[in-house]
mmCIF file of C-alpha atoms in Angstrom:
data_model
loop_
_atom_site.group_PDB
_atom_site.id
_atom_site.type_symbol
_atom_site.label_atom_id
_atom_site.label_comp_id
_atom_site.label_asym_id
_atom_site.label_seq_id
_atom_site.Cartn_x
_atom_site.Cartn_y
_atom_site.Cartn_z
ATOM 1 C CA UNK N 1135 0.000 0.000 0.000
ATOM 2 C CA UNK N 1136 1.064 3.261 -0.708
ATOM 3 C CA UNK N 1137 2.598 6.271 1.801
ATOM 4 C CA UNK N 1138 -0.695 7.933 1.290
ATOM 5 C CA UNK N 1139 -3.295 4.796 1.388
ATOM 6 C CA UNK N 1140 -1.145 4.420 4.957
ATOM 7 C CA UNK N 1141 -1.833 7.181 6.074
ATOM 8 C CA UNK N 1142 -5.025 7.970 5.437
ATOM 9 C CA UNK N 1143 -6.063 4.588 6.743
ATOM 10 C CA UNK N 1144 -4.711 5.287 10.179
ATOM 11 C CA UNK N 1145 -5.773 8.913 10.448
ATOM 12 C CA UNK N 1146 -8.637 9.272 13.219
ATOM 13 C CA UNK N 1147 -10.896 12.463 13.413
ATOM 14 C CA UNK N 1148 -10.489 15.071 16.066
ATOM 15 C CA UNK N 1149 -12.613 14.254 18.959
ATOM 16 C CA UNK N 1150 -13.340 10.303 18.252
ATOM 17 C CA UNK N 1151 -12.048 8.789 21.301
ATOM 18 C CA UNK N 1152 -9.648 6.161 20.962
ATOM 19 C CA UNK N 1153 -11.483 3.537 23.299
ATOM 20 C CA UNK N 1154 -13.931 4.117 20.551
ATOM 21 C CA UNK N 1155 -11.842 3.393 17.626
ATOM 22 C CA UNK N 1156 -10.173 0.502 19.760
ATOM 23 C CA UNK N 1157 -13.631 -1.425 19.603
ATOM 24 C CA UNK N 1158 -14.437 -0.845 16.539
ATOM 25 C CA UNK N 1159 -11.043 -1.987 15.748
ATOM 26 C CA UNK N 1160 -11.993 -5.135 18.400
ATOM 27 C CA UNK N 1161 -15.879 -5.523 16.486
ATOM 28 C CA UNK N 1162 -14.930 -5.172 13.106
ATOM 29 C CA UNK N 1163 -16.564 -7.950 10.683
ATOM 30 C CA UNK N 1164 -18.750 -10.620 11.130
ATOM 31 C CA UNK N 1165 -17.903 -12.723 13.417
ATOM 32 C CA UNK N 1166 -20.271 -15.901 12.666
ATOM 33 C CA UNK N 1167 -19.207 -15.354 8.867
ATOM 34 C CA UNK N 1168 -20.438 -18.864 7.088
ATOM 35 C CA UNK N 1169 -17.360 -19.780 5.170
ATOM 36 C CA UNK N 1170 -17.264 -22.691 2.530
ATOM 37 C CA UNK N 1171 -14.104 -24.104 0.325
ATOM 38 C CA UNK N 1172 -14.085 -24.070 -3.294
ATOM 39 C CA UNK N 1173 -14.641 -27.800 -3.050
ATOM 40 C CA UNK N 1174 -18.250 -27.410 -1.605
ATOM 41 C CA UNK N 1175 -20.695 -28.279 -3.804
ATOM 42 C CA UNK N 1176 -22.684 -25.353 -5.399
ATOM 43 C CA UNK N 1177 -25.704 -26.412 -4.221
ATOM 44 C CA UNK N 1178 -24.384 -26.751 -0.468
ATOM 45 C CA UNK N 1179 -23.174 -23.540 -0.552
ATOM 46 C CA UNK N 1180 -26.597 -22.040 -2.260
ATOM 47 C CA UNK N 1181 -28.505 -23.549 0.372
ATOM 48 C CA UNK N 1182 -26.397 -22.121 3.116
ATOM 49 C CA UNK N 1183 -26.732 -18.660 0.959
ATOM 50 C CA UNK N 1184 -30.983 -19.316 1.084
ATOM 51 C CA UNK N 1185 -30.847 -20.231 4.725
ATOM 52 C CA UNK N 1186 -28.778 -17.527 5.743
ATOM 53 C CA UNK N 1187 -28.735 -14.742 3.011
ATOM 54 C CA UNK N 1188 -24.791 -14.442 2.875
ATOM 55 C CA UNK N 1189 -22.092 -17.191 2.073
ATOM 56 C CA UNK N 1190 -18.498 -16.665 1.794
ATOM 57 C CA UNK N 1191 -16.022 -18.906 -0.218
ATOM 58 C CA UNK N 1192 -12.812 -19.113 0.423
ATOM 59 C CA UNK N 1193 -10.384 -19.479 -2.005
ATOM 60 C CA UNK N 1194 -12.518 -18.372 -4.466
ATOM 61 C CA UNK N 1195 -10.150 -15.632 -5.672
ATOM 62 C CA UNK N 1196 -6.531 -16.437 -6.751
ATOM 63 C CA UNK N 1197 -3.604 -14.137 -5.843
ATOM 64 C CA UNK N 1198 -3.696 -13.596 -9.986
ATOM 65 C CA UNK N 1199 -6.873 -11.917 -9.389
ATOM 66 C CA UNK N 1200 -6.375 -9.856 -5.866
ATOM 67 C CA UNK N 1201 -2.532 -8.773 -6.045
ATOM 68 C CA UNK N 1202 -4.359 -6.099 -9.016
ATOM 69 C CA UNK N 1203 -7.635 -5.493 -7.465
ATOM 70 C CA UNK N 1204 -5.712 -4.605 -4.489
ATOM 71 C CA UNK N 1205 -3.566 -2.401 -6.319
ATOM 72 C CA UNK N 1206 -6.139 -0.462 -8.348
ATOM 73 C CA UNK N 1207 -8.513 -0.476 -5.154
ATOM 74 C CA UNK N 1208 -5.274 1.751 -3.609
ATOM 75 C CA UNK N 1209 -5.139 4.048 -6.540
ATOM 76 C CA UNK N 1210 -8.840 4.653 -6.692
ATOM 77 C CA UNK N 1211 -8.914 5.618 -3.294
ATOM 78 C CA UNK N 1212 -5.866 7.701 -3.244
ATOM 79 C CA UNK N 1213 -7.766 9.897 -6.508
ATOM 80 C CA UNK N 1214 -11.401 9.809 -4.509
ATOM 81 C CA UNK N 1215 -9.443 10.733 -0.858
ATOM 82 C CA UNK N 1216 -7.499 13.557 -3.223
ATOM 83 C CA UNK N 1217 -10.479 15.266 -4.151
ATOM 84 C CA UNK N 1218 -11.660 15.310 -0.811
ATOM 85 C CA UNK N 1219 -9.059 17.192 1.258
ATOM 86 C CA UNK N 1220 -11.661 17.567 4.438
ATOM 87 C CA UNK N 1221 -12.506 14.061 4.376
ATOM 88 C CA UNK N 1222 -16.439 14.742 4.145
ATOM 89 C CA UNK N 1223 -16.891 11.543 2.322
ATOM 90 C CA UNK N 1224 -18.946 10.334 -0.095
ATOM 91 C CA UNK N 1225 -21.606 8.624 2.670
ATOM 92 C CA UNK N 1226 -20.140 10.357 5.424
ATOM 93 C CA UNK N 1227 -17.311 11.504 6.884
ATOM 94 C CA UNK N 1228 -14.662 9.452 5.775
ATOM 95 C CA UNK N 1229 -16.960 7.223 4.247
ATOM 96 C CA UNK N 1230 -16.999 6.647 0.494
ATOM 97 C CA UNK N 1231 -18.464 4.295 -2.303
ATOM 98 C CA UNK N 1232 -16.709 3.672 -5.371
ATOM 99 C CA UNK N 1233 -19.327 3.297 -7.312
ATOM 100 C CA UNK N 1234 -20.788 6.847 -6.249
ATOM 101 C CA UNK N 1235 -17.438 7.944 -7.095
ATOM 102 C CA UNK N 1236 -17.145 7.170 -10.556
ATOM 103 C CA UNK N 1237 -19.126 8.991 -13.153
ATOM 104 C CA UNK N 1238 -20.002 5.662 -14.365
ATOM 105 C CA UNK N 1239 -21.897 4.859 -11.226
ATOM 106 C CA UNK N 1240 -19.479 1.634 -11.057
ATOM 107 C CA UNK N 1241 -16.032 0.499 -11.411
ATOM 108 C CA UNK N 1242 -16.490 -2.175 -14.265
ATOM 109 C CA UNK N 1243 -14.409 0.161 -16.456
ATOM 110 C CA UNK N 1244 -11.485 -1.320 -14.952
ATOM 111 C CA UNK N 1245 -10.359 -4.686 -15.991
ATOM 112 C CA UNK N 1246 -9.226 -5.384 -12.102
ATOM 113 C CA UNK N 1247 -13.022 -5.188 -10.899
ATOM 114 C CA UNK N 1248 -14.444 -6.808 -14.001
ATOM 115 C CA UNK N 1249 -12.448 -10.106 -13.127
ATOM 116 C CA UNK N 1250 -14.722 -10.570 -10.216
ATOM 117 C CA UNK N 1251 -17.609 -10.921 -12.716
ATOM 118 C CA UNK N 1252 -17.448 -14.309 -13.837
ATOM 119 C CA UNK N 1253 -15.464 -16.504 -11.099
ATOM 120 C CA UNK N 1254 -15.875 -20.129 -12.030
ATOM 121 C CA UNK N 1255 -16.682 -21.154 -8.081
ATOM 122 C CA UNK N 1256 -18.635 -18.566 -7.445
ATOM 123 C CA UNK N 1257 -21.038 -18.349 -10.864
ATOM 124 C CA UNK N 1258 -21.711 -22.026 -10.476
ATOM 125 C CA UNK N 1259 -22.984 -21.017 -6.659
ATOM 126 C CA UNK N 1260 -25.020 -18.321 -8.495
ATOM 127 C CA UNK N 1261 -26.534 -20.445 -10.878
ATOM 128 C CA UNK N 1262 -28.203 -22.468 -7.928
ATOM 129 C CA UNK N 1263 -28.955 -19.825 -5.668
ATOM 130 C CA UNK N 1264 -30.917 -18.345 -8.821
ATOM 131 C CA UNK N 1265 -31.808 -21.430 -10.506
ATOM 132 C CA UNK N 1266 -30.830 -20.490 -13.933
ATOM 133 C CA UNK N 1267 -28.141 -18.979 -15.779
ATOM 134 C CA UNK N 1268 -30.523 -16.153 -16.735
ATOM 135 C CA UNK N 1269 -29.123 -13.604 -14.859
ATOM 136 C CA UNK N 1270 -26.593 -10.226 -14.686
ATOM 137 C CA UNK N 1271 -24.161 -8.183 -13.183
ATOM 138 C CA UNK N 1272 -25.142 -4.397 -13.463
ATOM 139 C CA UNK N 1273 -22.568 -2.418 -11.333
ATOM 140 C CA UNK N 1274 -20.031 -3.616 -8.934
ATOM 141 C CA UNK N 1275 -18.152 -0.939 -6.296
ATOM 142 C CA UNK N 1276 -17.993 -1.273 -3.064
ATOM 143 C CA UNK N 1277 -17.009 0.994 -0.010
ATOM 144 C CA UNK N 1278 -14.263 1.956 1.862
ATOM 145 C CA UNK N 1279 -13.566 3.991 5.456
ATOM 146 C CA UNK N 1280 -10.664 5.930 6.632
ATOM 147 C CA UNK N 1281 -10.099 4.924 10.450
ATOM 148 C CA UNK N 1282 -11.443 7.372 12.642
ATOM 149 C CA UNK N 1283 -14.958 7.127 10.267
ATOM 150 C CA UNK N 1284 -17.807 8.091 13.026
ATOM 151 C CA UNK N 1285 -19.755 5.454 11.239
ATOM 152 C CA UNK N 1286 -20.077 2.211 8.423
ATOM 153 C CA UNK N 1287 -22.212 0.822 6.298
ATOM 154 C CA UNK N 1288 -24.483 -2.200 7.496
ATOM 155 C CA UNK N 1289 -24.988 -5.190 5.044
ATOM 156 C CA UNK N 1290 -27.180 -3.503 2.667
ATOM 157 C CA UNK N 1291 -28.788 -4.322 -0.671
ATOM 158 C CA UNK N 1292 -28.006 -2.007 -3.356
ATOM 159 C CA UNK N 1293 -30.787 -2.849 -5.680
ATOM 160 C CA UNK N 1294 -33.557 -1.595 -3.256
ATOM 161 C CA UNK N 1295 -37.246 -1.380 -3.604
ATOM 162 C CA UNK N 1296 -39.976 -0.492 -1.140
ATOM 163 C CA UNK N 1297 -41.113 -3.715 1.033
ATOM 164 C CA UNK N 1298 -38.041 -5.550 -0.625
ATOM 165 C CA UNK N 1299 -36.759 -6.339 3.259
ATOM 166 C CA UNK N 1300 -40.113 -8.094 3.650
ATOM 167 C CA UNK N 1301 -39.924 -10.638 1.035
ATOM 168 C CA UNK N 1302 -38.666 -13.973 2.423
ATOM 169 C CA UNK N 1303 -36.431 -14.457 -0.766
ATOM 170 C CA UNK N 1304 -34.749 -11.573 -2.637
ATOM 171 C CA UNK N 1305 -36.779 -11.173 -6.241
ATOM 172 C CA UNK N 1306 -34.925 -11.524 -9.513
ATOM 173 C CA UNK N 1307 -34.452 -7.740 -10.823
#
């Protein structure tokens, strides 16, 4: 990471308390995350998805595929944090969405982001949460938060709709 990424990752607002910072530090993450291996069946890990509404895979992603997302993710941030000298944010103080942040509403301009579109493990997982193959990817960003952020983003859905957090399954949009 980069002298400036550094930085601004460990810079803390005036007037957060560290004990503060220290637990969210401490609380950061989920800690009951349900993890499955690239060896799971896609159906296993779909039904843990249905059952629970997230599913992680690990291994999913080779190095060949983070080592440049991780690099462009540091860039990006370095030219959203550079136009934002007072660290307002984007969501916040110190709070910002990449997607928000790019006049294209997305970052699948870049061919670092656009590699997490069609991951072998993950599509076939996917294909039996949805039950087809008859589906898309429309955006893809994400967030980030300097430390010292007063606040974060809760597990969200992007693609919301009045009474959608009432429907037992998510709808195909």
């Amino acid at each position: 990471i980069c002298d400036l990424a550094r930085r601004l990752l460990m810079e803390v607002l005036p007037g957060i308390p560290d004990s503060f910072v220290e637990e969210l530090q401490r609380k950061s993450g989920l800690s009951d995350l349900p993890v499955v291996d690239v060896d799971t069946p896609p159906k296993k890990a779909a039904a843990i998805f249905n059952d629970l509404g997230i599913v992680a895979i690990q291994g999913a992603l080779s190095e060949d595929v983070l080592d440049p997302l991780r690099c462009k993710s540091v860039s990006v941030m370095e030219d959203i944090v550079r136009c934002d000298p007072e660290g307002r944010g984007s969501r916040g103080p110190k709070r910002y969405s990449f997607g928000g942040s790019s006049s294209t509403g997305s970052q699948l301009h870049h061919p670092e982001w656009a590699a997490l579109v069609d991951v072998p493990v993950v599509t076939a997982v996917l294909d039996e949460i949805w039950g087809s193959k008859e589906y898309a990817c429309h955006t893809a960003g994400g967030d980030f938060c300097l430390a010292g952020a007063p606040g974060h983003q809760n597990l969200h859905a992007d693609a919301w709709f009045p009474g959608c957090n009432e429907w037992e399954r998510a709808p195909r949009i």
